[in-house]
Coordinates of C-alpha atoms and ligand atoms in Angstrom, one line a residue:
Chain A
M610 CA -49.0 5.9 -62.9
E611 CA -49.4 2.4 -63.9
D612 CA -51.9 0.8 -61.2
L613 CA -49.7 -2.0 -60.7
E614 CA -52.1 -4.0 -58.0
L615 CA -54.6 -3.9 -60.6
L616 CA -52.7 -5.8 -63.3
S617 CA -51.4 -7.8 -61.1
D618 CA -55.0 -9.3 -59.7
F619 CA -56.0 -9.8 -63.4
S620 CA -53.7 -11.7 -64.2
S621 CA -54.2 -14.1 -61.1
F622 CA -57.6 -14.0 -61.9
L623 CA -57.1 -15.1 -65.4
K624 CA -54.2 -17.6 -64.4
E625 CA -56.8 -19.4 -61.8
K626 CA -59.7 -19.3 -64.7
K627 CA -57.6 -20.8 -67.6
E628 CA -56.5 -23.5 -64.4
E629 CA -59.9 -23.7 -64.2
G630 CA -60.3 -25.2 -67.8
K631 CA -61.5 -21.7 -69.2
K632 CA -60.0 -20.4 -72.5
I633 CA -59.8 -16.3 -72.6
I634 CA -61.0 -14.2 -75.5
G635 CA -59.5 -10.9 -76.7
F636 CA -61.0 -8.0 -78.3
I637 CA -60.6 -4.5 -79.0
S638 CA -64.6 -3.8 -79.7
H639 CA -65.8 -1.4 -77.5
D640 CA -69.6 -2.3 -78.1
N641 CA -72.0 -4.9 -78.9
I642 CA -69.5 -8.0 -78.0
P643 CA -71.8 -10.6 -76.7
E644 CA -69.8 -11.5 -73.8
E645 CA -72.7 -13.7 -72.4
L646 CA -72.0 -15.9 -75.2
F647 CA -68.7 -16.5 -74.0
D648 CA -69.6 -17.2 -71.1
A649 CA -71.7 -19.5 -71.3
G650 CA -69.2 -21.6 -73.3
G651 CA -66.6 -22.0 -71.0
F652 CA -64.6 -18.6 -72.3
I653 CA -63.4 -14.9 -70.7
P654 CA -63.8 -12.4 -72.0
L655 CA -60.2 -10.0 -72.3
R656 CA -61.3 -6.6 -73.3
L657 CA -58.4 -4.1 -74.3
M658 CA -58.5 -1.5 -72.4
F659 CA -55.3 -0.2 -71.1
G660 CA -54.3 3.1 -72.1
G661 CA -51.3 3.4 -74.4
N662 CA -47.7 5.8 -73.4
D663 CA -45.1 7.1 -76.3
D664 CA -43.1 3.9 -76.4
L665 CA -46.6 1.8 -77.0
M666 CA -47.3 4.3 -79.6
T667 CA -44.0 3.7 -80.9
A668 CA -43.6 0.0 -81.4
S669 CA -47.1 0.1 -83.6
H670 CA -45.7 2.5 -86.3
D671 CA -44.1 -1.1 -87.6
F672 CA -47.4 -2.3 -88.6
L673 CA -49.6 1.6 -89.3
P674 CA -48.8 4.2 -90.2
P675 CA -48.9 6.8 -86.9
S676 CA -52.2 8.8 -88.2
T677 CA -54.3 5.1 -86.4
C678 CA -56.0 5.7 -83.5
A679 CA -53.4 6.3 -80.1
F680 CA -55.3 3.8 -79.0
A681 CA -56.0 1.1 -81.6
Q682 CA -51.7 2.1 -81.7
S683 CA -51.4 1.6 -77.7
C684 CA -53.0 -2.0 -78.1
I685 CA -50.8 -3.4 -80.7
G686 CA -47.7 -1.8 -78.7
L687 CA -48.7 -3.7 -75.6
F688 CA -48.6 -6.6 -78.2
S689 CA -45.3 -6.2 -79.7
L690 CA -43.8 -4.9 -76.3
K691 CA -44.9 -7.0 -74.0
P692 CA -44.3 -4.9 -70.9
R693 CA -43.9 -7.4 -67.8
S694 CA -46.9 -6.0 -66.0
Y695 CA -48.6 -6.9 -68.6
K696 CA -47.9 -10.3 -69.3
F697 CA -51.1 -11.6 -69.0
L698 CA -51.3 -11.1 -72.8
E699 CA -50.1 -14.3 -73.4
F700 CA -53.3 -16.2 -71.8
I701 CA -54.9 -14.8 -74.5
D702 CA -56.1 -18.5 -76.7
Y703 CA -57.6 -16.4 -79.5
F704 CA -58.6 -13.0 -80.2
L705 CA -61.4 -11.6 -81.9
V706 CA -61.4 -9.5 -84.9
S707 CA -64.6 -7.1 -84.9
N708 CA -66.2 -4.5 -86.3
H709 CA -66.3 -1.5 -84.3
C710 CA -64.8 0.8 -86.5
V711 CA -62.0 0.4 -88.8
S712 CA -59.3 0.9 -86.9
D713 CA -61.1 -2.1 -84.6
I714 CA -60.1 -3.8 -87.5
C715 CA -56.6 -3.2 -88.4
A716 CA -55.5 -3.6 -85.0
S717 CA -57.2 -6.8 -84.0
E718 CA -56.0 -8.3 -87.6
I719 CA -52.9 -7.3 -86.9
I720 CA -52.5 -8.8 -82.9
S721 CA -53.8 -12.2 -84.5
K722 CA -51.8 -12.5 -87.0
Y723 CA -48.4 -10.9 -86.0
F724 CA -48.6 -12.6 -82.9
N725 CA -50.0 -15.7 -83.6
I726 CA -53.6 -15.8 -81.7
P727 CA -55.7 -17.8 -83.4
R728 CA -58.4 -15.2 -84.8
L729 CA -61.8 -15.3 -84.4
N730 CA -64.5 -12.9 -86.7
F731 CA -67.4 -11.4 -85.0
Y732 CA -68.9 -8.8 -87.8
I733 CA -71.5 -6.4 -86.8
S734 CA -73.7 -4.1 -88.9
Y735 CA -74.2 -1.0 -89.5
T736 CA -78.1 -0.7 -90.5
K737 CA -80.8 -1.8 -88.5
T738 CA -82.7 -2.8 -91.1
N739 CA -84.7 -6.7 -91.7
N740 CA -81.7 -7.5 -93.7
S741 CA -78.7 -6.0 -91.6
L742 CA -80.7 -7.9 -88.7
T743 CA -81.1 -11.2 -89.6
Y744 CA -76.8 -10.9 -90.8
L745 CA -76.3 -9.9 -87.0
K746 CA -78.1 -13.1 -86.2
L747 CA -75.7 -15.4 -89.0
E748 CA -72.9 -13.5 -87.5
L749 CA -74.0 -14.7 -83.7
Q750 CA -75.0 -18.3 -84.7
D751 CA -71.5 -18.8 -86.5
L752 CA -69.8 -17.4 -83.5
K753 CA -72.1 -19.8 -81.1
Q754 CA -71.1 -22.6 -83.4
N755 CA -66.9 -21.7 -83.3
L756 CA -67.1 -21.3 -79.9
E757 CA -68.6 -25.2 -79.2
S758 CA -66.6 -26.1 -81.7
I759 CA -63.1 -25.0 -79.8
M760 CA -64.7 -26.5 -76.4
G761 CA -66.1 -29.4 -78.3
S762 CA -69.8 -28.9 -76.1
K763 CA -72.6 -26.9 -76.5
I764 CA -73.9 -24.2 -75.6
E765 CA -77.4 -25.1 -74.1
N766 CA -80.0 -22.1 -74.3
E767 CA -80.7 -22.8 -70.7
D768 CA -76.3 -21.7 -70.4
L769 CA -76.8 -18.5 -72.5
L770 CA -79.9 -17.3 -70.9
N771 CA -78.3 -17.7 -66.8
S772 CA -75.1 -15.9 -68.1
I773 CA -77.3 -13.5 -70.1
K774 CA -78.7 -12.9 -66.6
K775 CA -75.7 -12.4 -64.8
Y776 CA -74.6 -9.8 -67.2
N777 CA -78.2 -8.1 -66.5
N778 CA -77.8 -8.3 -62.5
F779 CA -74.4 -7.3 -62.8
K780 CA -75.2 -4.1 -65.4
K781 CA -78.3 -3.0 -63.0
K782 CA -75.7 -3.1 -59.7
L783 CA -73.4 -0.8 -62.0
L784 CA -76.6 1.3 -62.8
E785 CA -76.5 1.4 -59.2
F786 CA -72.9 2.5 -57.9
N787 CA -73.4 5.5 -61.0
K788 CA -76.1 6.8 -59.5
L789 CA -74.0 7.4 -56.1
Y790 CA -71.9 10.5 -55.8
V791 CA -68.5 9.8 -55.5
K792 CA -64.7 11.0 -56.8
G793 CA -65.3 11.4 -60.5
S794 CA -62.1 9.4 -60.6
E795 CA -62.9 6.4 -57.5
K796 CA -66.4 6.4 -60.2
L797 CA -63.5 5.8 -63.2
K798 CA -61.7 3.0 -61.5
I799 CA -64.7 0.7 -60.0
I800 CA -65.9 0.7 -63.5
Q801 CA -63.2 0.1 -65.0
K802 CA -62.7 -2.4 -62.8
A803 CA -65.8 -3.8 -63.3
L804 CA -65.7 -4.2 -67.0
L805 CA -62.5 -6.0 -66.6
F806 CA -63.1 -8.5 -64.6
G807 CA -67.1 -9.1 -65.2
P808 CA -69.6 -10.6 -62.9
D809 CA -67.1 -11.9 -60.7
F810 CA -66.9 -8.1 -59.5
H811 CA -70.1 -8.3 -58.3
P812 CA -69.9 -9.0 -54.9
T813 CA -66.9 -6.4 -54.8
L814 CA -68.9 -3.9 -55.9
E815 CA -71.9 -4.5 -53.8
N816 CA -69.4 -4.1 -51.0
I817 CA -68.6 -1.2 -52.2
I818 CA -71.7 0.7 -52.8
Q819 CA -72.6 -0.6 -49.6
K820 CA -68.5 1.4 -48.3
Y821 CA -69.9 4.1 -50.1
K822 CA -73.8 4.5 -48.8
E823 CA -72.7 4.4 -45.1
N824 CA -70.3 7.7 -46.0
S825 CA -72.5 9.2 -48.0
N826 CA -71.4 12.7 -46.7
D827 CA -67.5 12.0 -47.2
F828 CA -66.8 13.8 -50.4
E829 CA -66.8 17.4 -50.2
N830 CA -66.6 18.8 -54.2
T831 CA -65.4 22.2 -54.4
S832 CA -64.6 21.2 -58.5
K833 CA -66.8 22.4 -61.2
D834 CA -69.1 19.2 -62.2
V835 CA -68.8 17.6 -65.9
I836 CA -69.6 14.8 -68.5
L837 CA -67.2 13.1 -70.0
T838 CA -68.5 11.9 -73.2
G839 CA -66.8 10.2 -76.6
C840 CA -64.0 7.7 -75.8
S841 CA -63.8 6.4 -72.7
I842 CA -60.6 6.5 -70.5
F843 CA -58.5 3.8 -70.3
I844 CA -57.0 1.9 -67.5
N845 CA -53.8 3.5 -65.9
D846 CA -54.4 6.9 -68.4
Y847 CA -52.9 10.6 -66.7
I848 CA -56.2 12.5 -68.5
I849 CA -58.3 11.6 -65.0
D850 CA -55.5 13.0 -62.8
L851 CA -55.6 15.9 -65.5
I852 CA -59.1 16.6 -65.2
E853 CA -59.2 16.7 -61.5
E854 CA -56.1 19.0 -61.0
G855 CA -57.1 20.9 -63.3
G856 CA -60.9 22.4 -60.7
A857 CA -63.5 19.2 -62.3
N858 CA -65.1 16.5 -61.1
I859 CA -66.7 14.5 -63.7
V860 CA -69.7 13.0 -62.4
F861 CA -70.7 11.1 -65.4
Y862 CA -69.5 8.7 -67.8
D863 CA -71.2 8.8 -70.6
T864 CA -68.8 6.6 -72.8
W865 CA -68.0 2.7 -73.7
I866 CA -66.3 2.6 -70.4
G867 CA -69.2 3.9 -68.2
N868 CA -72.6 4.3 -69.1
S869 CA -73.1 3.2 -73.1
Y870 CA -71.9 0.2 -70.9
F871 CA -74.6 -0.7 -68.0
S872 CA -77.1 0.7 -69.8
Q873 CA -77.5 -1.9 -72.3
I874 CA -79.5 -4.1 -70.2
I875 CA -82.0 -6.8 -72.2
S876 CA -85.4 -6.7 -70.1
D877 CA -86.8 -9.7 -67.7
D878 CA -89.7 -9.9 -69.7
L879 CA -88.5 -10.1 -73.1
I880 CA -86.1 -13.1 -71.6
E881 CA -89.0 -14.7 -70.3
A882 CA -90.8 -14.5 -73.7
E883 CA -87.3 -15.4 -76.3
K884 CA -87.5 -18.5 -77.0
D885 CA -84.1 -18.8 -79.0
P886 CA -81.5 -16.6 -76.9
L887 CA -78.7 -15.3 -79.7
N888 CA -82.8 -12.9 -80.5
L889 CA -81.7 -11.0 -77.1
F890 CA -78.9 -10.0 -78.8
V891 CA -80.1 -9.2 -81.9
H892 CA -83.4 -7.3 -79.8
R893 CA -80.6 -5.2 -77.9
F894 CA -78.8 -4.1 -80.6
N895 CA -81.6 -3.2 -82.5
K896 CA -83.1 -1.1 -79.4
N897 CA -79.3 0.2 -78.3
I898 CA -79.2 3.8 -77.8
Y899 CA -76.7 4.2 -75.8
G900 CA -74.0 2.4 -77.4
D901 CA -71.0 4.1 -79.2
H902 CA -71.3 1.9 -82.8
S903 CA -72.2 3.9 -85.6
V904 CA -75.4 3.2 -85.9
P905 CA -78.6 5.4 -87.7
N906 CA -79.3 8.6 -85.5
F907 CA -76.5 7.5 -82.9
L908 CA -75.4 11.1 -83.1
E909 CA -78.9 12.3 -82.0
N910 CA -79.5 9.9 -79.8
K911 CA -76.0 11.1 -78.1
I912 CA -77.1 14.4 -77.6
A913 CA -80.5 14.2 -76.8
Q914 CA -78.7 11.6 -73.7
I915 CA -76.9 14.7 -72.9
L916 CA -79.3 17.5 -72.6
D917 CA -81.1 14.4 -70.7
M918 CA -78.6 14.1 -68.0
Y919 CA -77.9 18.1 -68.1
H920 CA -81.2 19.4 -67.2
Q921 CA -81.7 16.2 -64.6
Y922 CA -79.0 17.1 -63.1
K923 CA -79.6 20.8 -63.2
Q924 CA -83.2 19.7 -61.3
K925 CA -81.4 17.8 -58.8
T926 CA -78.5 19.6 -57.5
G927 CA -79.0 23.0 -59.2
K928 CA -75.7 23.0 -60.8
K929 CA -75.2 23.0 -64.2
L930 CA -72.7 20.6 -65.9
A931 CA -70.3 21.5 -68.5
V932 CA -69.7 18.6 -70.8
I933 CA -65.9 17.1 -72.1
N934 CA -65.6 15.1 -75.2
H935 CA -62.7 13.6 -74.7
I936 CA -61.3 12.4 -78.5
I937 CA -58.5 10.1 -79.0
K938 CA -56.2 11.5 -81.6
F939 CA -57.3 10.2 -85.0
C940 CA -60.4 8.1 -83.7
D941 CA -62.2 8.9 -86.5
H942 CA -65.7 7.5 -84.9
I943 CA -65.5 10.2 -82.8
S944 CA -63.2 13.3 -84.2
I945 CA -65.7 13.9 -87.4
M946 CA -69.0 14.6 -85.6
S947 CA -67.3 17.0 -82.9
S948 CA -67.6 20.4 -84.3
F949 CA -71.7 18.8 -84.8
F950 CA -72.2 17.8 -81.6
K951 CA -70.5 20.7 -80.1
N952 CA -72.5 23.3 -81.8
K953 CA -75.4 21.5 -81.2
L954 CA -74.9 21.9 -77.6
Q955 CA -73.5 24.9 -76.9
D956 CA -77.1 26.0 -79.0
Q957 CA -78.2 24.6 -76.0
G958 CA -76.2 26.7 -73.8
I959 CA -74.1 24.3 -72.4
P960 CA -70.8 24.6 -72.5
V961 CA -68.5 21.7 -75.0
L962 CA -65.0 21.6 -75.1
N963 CA -63.8 19.2 -77.7
L964 CA -60.6 17.9 -75.8
E965 CA -58.6 15.4 -78.7
R966 CA -55.0 13.9 -77.2
D967 CA -52.9 10.9 -77.7
Y968 CA -50.6 9.4 -75.4
S969 CA -47.7 11.3 -75.3
K970 CA -46.3 13.0 -72.7
A971 CA -45.5 16.1 -74.5
N972 CA -48.9 16.3 -74.7
K973 CA -49.8 17.1 -71.1
G974 CA -48.7 20.6 -70.4
Q975 CA -51.1 22.1 -73.2
L976 CA -54.1 19.3 -72.2
S977 CA -53.7 21.3 -68.3
T978 CA -54.1 24.5 -70.7
R979 CA -57.4 23.7 -72.4
I980 CA -58.1 21.7 -69.7
E981 CA -57.8 24.8 -67.5
A982 CA -58.5 27.1 -69.7
F983 CA -62.2 25.9 -69.9
L984 CA -63.4 25.8 -66.9
E985 CA -61.9 29.5 -66.2
M986 CA -63.9 29.7 -68.9
I987 CA -67.5 28.8 -67.2
Chain B
M533 CA -51.8 46.5 -52.6
K534 CA -49.0 49.0 -54.1
A535 CA -49.5 47.4 -57.4
F536 CA -49.6 43.9 -59.7
I537 CA -47.0 41.5 -61.5
G538 CA -47.9 39.1 -64.1
I539 CA -45.5 36.3 -65.2
D540 CA -45.6 34.8 -68.5
I541 CA -43.8 32.2 -68.8
G542 CA -43.4 30.8 -72.4
S543 CA -41.9 27.9 -73.7
L544 CA -39.4 31.0 -75.7
A545 CA -39.6 34.0 -73.7
T546 CA -40.9 34.8 -70.2
K547 CA -42.5 38.8 -69.6
I548 CA -42.7 40.1 -66.6
V549 CA -44.8 43.3 -66.8
L550 CA -46.0 45.9 -63.5
I551 CA -49.1 47.3 -63.0
N552 CA -50.9 49.8 -60.7
E553 CA -54.1 51.1 -60.8
G554 CA -55.2 49.7 -63.7
K555 CA -51.5 51.3 -66.1
L556 CA -48.8 49.2 -67.5
V557 CA -45.8 51.2 -65.3
D558 CA -42.5 48.9 -66.4
H559 CA -41.6 45.0 -68.5
R560 CA -39.1 42.9 -69.4
T561 CA -38.9 40.4 -71.4
E562 CA -36.1 37.4 -71.5
R563 CA -35.4 34.5 -72.9
S564 CA -36.9 31.3 -71.2
T565 CA -33.9 29.4 -71.2
Y566 CA -33.5 25.6 -69.5
N567 CA -33.9 27.0 -66.3
F568 CA -36.6 29.3 -67.0
K569 CA -37.4 29.7 -62.8
K570 CA -34.1 31.3 -62.2
V571 CA -35.0 33.3 -65.2
G572 CA -38.5 33.9 -63.8
H573 CA -37.3 35.2 -60.6
N574 CA -34.1 37.4 -61.6
L575 CA -36.9 39.6 -63.7
F576 CA -39.2 39.6 -60.2
D577 CA -35.9 40.6 -58.5
D578 CA -35.5 43.5 -61.4
I579 CA -38.5 44.7 -61.5
L580 CA -39.1 45.0 -57.7
V581 CA -35.7 46.8 -57.2
K582 CA -35.9 49.1 -60.4
N583 CA -39.6 50.3 -58.7
N584 CA -38.7 50.7 -55.5
L585 CA -41.1 47.3 -54.1
K586 CA -41.1 45.0 -51.3
R587 CA -42.2 41.5 -52.1
S588 CA -45.1 42.1 -49.8
E589 CA -46.8 45.0 -51.6
V590 CA -47.2 43.2 -55.1
Y591 CA -49.4 40.6 -56.1
V592 CA -47.8 38.0 -58.6
M593 CA -50.7 36.1 -61.1
S594 CA -48.5 33.7 -63.7
T595 CA -49.8 32.5 -66.4
G596 CA -48.0 30.5 -69.5
Y597 CA -46.6 27.2 -69.7
G598 CA -44.5 27.5 -66.8
R599 CA -47.2 28.7 -64.7
N600 CA -47.7 26.3 -62.7
T601 CA -44.1 25.8 -61.6
I602 CA -42.8 29.0 -61.0
D603 CA -43.1 29.6 -57.2
I604 CA -43.3 33.5 -56.5
A605 CA -46.5 33.6 -58.1
D606 CA -49.7 34.0 -55.4
D607 CA -52.0 32.4 -58.5
R608 CA -52.3 31.5 -61.5
I609 CA -53.9 32.1 -64.4
T610 CA -53.7 30.2 -68.0
E611 CA -53.0 32.1 -70.9
I612 CA -56.1 32.1 -73.2
T613 CA -58.2 34.0 -70.2
A614 CA -54.9 36.2 -70.0
H615 CA -54.6 36.6 -73.8
A616 CA -58.5 37.5 -73.3
K617 CA -58.2 40.2 -70.0
G618 CA -54.8 41.6 -72.1
A619 CA -56.2 42.3 -75.5
Q620 CA -58.4 44.1 -74.0
Y621 CA -56.6 46.2 -72.1
F622 CA -55.6 47.0 -75.5
F623 CA -58.4 47.5 -77.2
P624 CA -61.5 47.7 -75.2
D625 CA -63.7 46.8 -78.2
A626 CA -61.9 42.8 -78.3
H627 CA -63.6 40.4 -80.1
S628 CA -61.7 37.6 -80.8
V629 CA -57.8 37.4 -80.4
I630 CA -55.3 35.1 -82.6
D631 CA -51.7 34.8 -80.4
I632 CA -48.6 32.9 -82.8
G633 CA -46.2 31.9 -80.0
G634 CA -43.3 30.0 -80.1
Q635 CA -44.8 26.8 -79.3
D636 CA -48.1 27.0 -80.2
S637 CA -51.2 29.2 -80.9
K638 CA -54.2 30.0 -79.9
A639 CA -57.6 31.7 -81.5
I640 CA -60.1 33.2 -78.6
L641 CA -63.3 34.2 -79.0
I642 CA -64.4 37.6 -76.4
S643 CA -67.7 37.6 -75.2
K644 CA -69.2 41.5 -76.9
K645 CA -71.3 41.5 -73.0
T646 CA -69.1 40.4 -70.6
G647 CA -65.6 40.3 -72.0
N648 CA -65.6 37.0 -70.9
V649 CA -63.4 33.9 -72.7
V650 CA -66.4 32.1 -75.0
D651 CA -64.9 29.3 -76.7
F652 CA -60.9 28.9 -77.8
Q653 CA -59.1 27.0 -79.8
M654 CA -55.5 25.9 -79.9
N655 CA -53.4 23.7 -82.0
D656 CA -51.7 20.9 -80.6
K657 CA -48.1 20.1 -80.0
C658 CA -47.1 19.9 -83.9
A659 CA -45.3 23.1 -84.8
A660 CA -46.8 24.1 -88.0
G661 CA -49.0 27.0 -87.5
T662 CA -46.4 27.8 -84.3
G663 CA -43.1 30.3 -84.6
R664 CA -41.4 27.7 -84.5
F665 CA -42.3 26.7 -87.9
L666 CA -41.2 30.3 -89.3
E667 CA -37.4 29.6 -87.0
V668 CA -37.0 26.3 -89.0
M669 CA -37.9 27.0 -92.7
A670 CA -35.7 30.9 -91.6
H671 CA -33.1 28.8 -91.4
A672 CA -33.7 26.5 -93.7
L673 CA -33.0 29.8 -96.0
E674 CA -30.4 30.8 -94.1
V675 CA -32.9 34.3 -93.7
P676 CA -32.5 36.1 -89.9
I677 CA -35.7 35.6 -88.6
N678 CA -36.0 38.9 -87.6
E679 CA -35.8 40.2 -91.0
F680 CA -37.6 36.6 -93.1
G681 CA -41.6 38.5 -92.9
D682 CA -39.8 41.4 -94.5
L683 CA -38.2 39.6 -97.2
A684 CA -41.5 37.5 -98.1
L685 CA -43.0 41.1 -98.4
G686 CA -41.5 41.3 -101.8
S687 CA -42.5 38.5 -103.1
R688 CA -44.6 39.2 -106.5
K689 CA -45.5 35.3 -106.2
P690 CA -46.0 33.7 -103.7
A691 CA -44.6 29.9 -104.3
S692 CA -47.0 27.3 -102.9
I693 CA -46.0 25.2 -100.0
S694 CA -48.9 22.4 -100.0
S695 CA -47.3 20.8 -96.6
T696 CA -48.7 22.2 -93.0
C697 CA -46.3 19.9 -91.6
T698 CA -43.0 21.1 -90.5
V699 CA -40.8 18.6 -91.8
F700 CA -42.5 17.5 -95.0
A701 CA -42.7 21.8 -95.8
E702 CA -38.9 21.9 -95.0
S703 CA -38.0 19.7 -97.8
E704 CA -40.9 21.1 -99.9
V705 CA -38.9 24.3 -99.3
I706 CA -35.5 22.5 -100.1
S707 CA -36.7 21.3 -103.7
L708 CA -38.7 24.8 -104.5
F709 CA -35.2 26.5 -104.1
A710 CA -33.8 23.5 -106.3
R711 CA -36.2 24.5 -109.0
G712 CA -35.2 28.0 -109.1
A713 CA -37.5 29.7 -107.1
S714 CA -37.1 33.4 -105.6
K715 CA -35.9 33.4 -101.9
E716 CA -38.7 35.7 -101.7
D717 CA -41.0 33.6 -103.5
I718 CA -40.6 30.7 -101.3
A719 CA -40.9 33.2 -97.6
A720 CA -44.1 34.5 -98.8
G721 CA -45.3 30.9 -99.5
I722 CA -44.5 29.8 -96.0
H723 CA -45.5 32.8 -94.7
K724 CA -49.2 32.0 -96.2
S725 CA -49.0 28.2 -95.3
I726 CA -48.6 29.0 -90.9
S727 CA -51.8 32.4 -92.2
R728 CA -53.9 29.8 -93.6
R729 CA -53.4 26.7 -91.1
V730 CA -53.7 29.3 -88.1
A731 CA -56.9 31.2 -89.7
G732 CA -58.5 28.2 -90.5
M733 CA -58.0 27.5 -87.0
A734 CA -60.1 30.7 -85.6
K735 CA -62.9 30.1 -88.1
R736 CA -63.7 27.1 -86.6
I737 CA -64.4 29.5 -83.6
G738 CA -66.5 31.8 -85.1
V739 CA -63.2 34.8 -85.0
A740 CA -64.9 38.7 -85.9
P741 CA -63.7 41.9 -86.1
K742 CA -62.1 43.1 -83.8
L743 CA -59.8 40.8 -83.9
I744 CA -56.7 41.7 -82.2
F745 CA -53.1 39.8 -83.2
C746 CA -50.9 39.2 -79.6
G747 CA -47.6 36.6 -79.7
G748 CA -44.3 37.4 -80.7
V749 CA -44.9 36.7 -84.3
A750 CA -47.7 39.4 -84.4
K751 CA -44.3 42.0 -84.6
N752 CA -44.5 39.9 -88.2
N753 CA -46.1 41.9 -91.1
A754 CA -45.9 39.3 -93.2
V755 CA -48.0 36.8 -91.4
K756 CA -50.0 39.7 -90.8
K757 CA -50.7 40.2 -94.3
Y758 CA -51.8 36.7 -95.1
L759 CA -54.0 36.0 -92.1
V760 CA -55.7 39.6 -93.3
A761 CA -56.5 37.2 -96.7
E762 CA -57.5 34.8 -94.9
L763 CA -59.5 35.7 -92.8
G764 CA -61.4 38.6 -94.9
F765 CA -61.0 41.4 -92.9
E766 CA -58.5 44.0 -91.0
I767 CA -56.6 42.7 -87.8
V768 CA -54.8 45.1 -85.1
S769 CA -52.3 44.3 -83.1
P770 CA -50.9 46.1 -80.1
E771 CA -48.0 48.1 -79.2
Y772 CA -46.5 45.3 -77.4
P773 CA -47.9 41.7 -79.0
Q774 CA -45.7 39.5 -76.7
L775 CA -46.6 41.5 -74.0
T776 CA -50.4 40.8 -73.9
G777 CA -50.4 37.5 -71.6
A778 CA -48.7 39.2 -68.9
I779 CA -51.0 42.1 -69.0
G780 CA -54.1 40.0 -68.8
A781 CA -52.8 38.0 -65.7
A782 CA -51.9 41.1 -64.1
L783 CA -55.6 42.7 -64.7
I784 CA -56.9 39.5 -63.5
A785 CA -54.6 39.7 -60.2
Q786 CA -55.7 43.4 -59.7
E787 CA -59.8 42.7 -60.5
N788 CA -59.4 39.7 -58.2
N789 CA -57.7 41.9 -55.1
N790 CA -60.1 44.4 -56.1
Ligands
SF4_1468 S1 -60.7 4.6 -79.9 FE1 -62.2 5.1 -81.6 S2 -60.8 4.6 -83.2 FE2 -59.4 4.1 -81.7 S3 -60.3 1.7 -81.7 FE3 -61.6 3.2 -80.0 S4 -63.6 3.9 -81.8 FE4 -62.0 3.0 -82.9

């Protein structure tokens, strides 16, 4: 079921922002997009984070082969079919083409070109050498200049630092929320909403945390606890219901819509010490061990983090966690490493389900069987 | 409880078994049709009447694609767990299972120590690697499905079918035909192709002897022959390969009630 209320609230939010003179930048990339730069320049970041369906995927086949990742297909489908509840996509003033993965580049280019949305570029390095970090800095400078010329005003360092602090505080709040023991689907909805609305959601998030703390014993969990890793669960995706109906409760989202996002915090000391705020983004990229971008040791970091979460959880609750590796069909980024990933964790006695799927309805029955069989197995 | 019933509602066939004291007492199989609920009810009523049993005297465990929708079931279990249990009914030393059904196929790895499932793989919604693939190809060659395997076994030089996609494989078959390849050789190529695909999936979880081949397609000796060639070891099939899931479900019902 589509969360029409959320989409309609978001539409009103964007409308308001446009009336205030802000411009909207749409993008697909999951990682390393300097939202703080947009914020400081008077832009609103609109991350495409909406789950797909058969119609959306089919509509994208006018532009790309069906072997493109099902999520990127659905993003194109949204612009092609323009479903009523997604009318807010018409508010997008610029589309950012980035290189989180090949699907990201292809789909973003198509969205910008065929749907006539002026394009911005921002490319991210794939290594962390001196050269690649210098390259990233140049990309940041270019992007900053482009944003300044669109708005006709300079982005002051002080404004940028304030935006960085604002996003940092927001992410810290999300980390606090993430520690609460809450039903997995409820937790996901709140994280999704937070990523969609950005720091404007901070006050609501504080109230939510307060409410959950006051009713901390309300959630009685009879399900098996799991970590979700791999691809994010996007807004309105039925997979979360299948997982819960199958008898699992997600206690940790090791995905972009989850830990990978809000763990990327720039330390306060560094913010104080750094003269050029753009260097803070380079530093964050260089030190980032949480993100999903393909950089050296990405997989080893991921495995180490899951092992860490597993052991911490076991120590705290006495319970063992299982891992669901969510693979959106043709997401090479996640699927290529899935066997290696599964073997590595299974060697440590942690059960892993590589759950590959697209957004088609016909897939539902089989997905339920896989999830239930996995839970029966553990 | 006097007896235990396992009902396996597959996309093509519904299978029902009656188990008493761990032994298979009675069974039925019927095409699922669009109204698989009705088919399930009819089979259930029939097996009760023929065995002089009241509803209150049996415990029913459903499995298979329609396991959640059949209302006569007291409990449900996935076909993965059910097949692993059913395979051990026929072969207590079973270590792996390959099940090729009408709409999907699966490979299951069983713990030698506990008899529980330790890993599994299922093919996705694509028809290649399932009984449906064989049906489509038999139709393209105008051969009855139950004669298709024997036709393939008569081949001396199996044709090479490179496509794993049903749609592409069908046009490949037609062009092979046009180039004068014999029906036997094309049929053998088709059987090799499905076996290669299923064996590839099974190898990913490290299947090993003793491997039980079950599901409706296990009756096809050509698939069996090529699976053995692909896997590199012998495989065995139970007496009633298509009943494995239903038997497993009934045995799990019995275990849970003891
Ligand atoms: S789901 Fe995977 S392939 Fe698709 S856009 Fe995201 S990272 Fe790229």
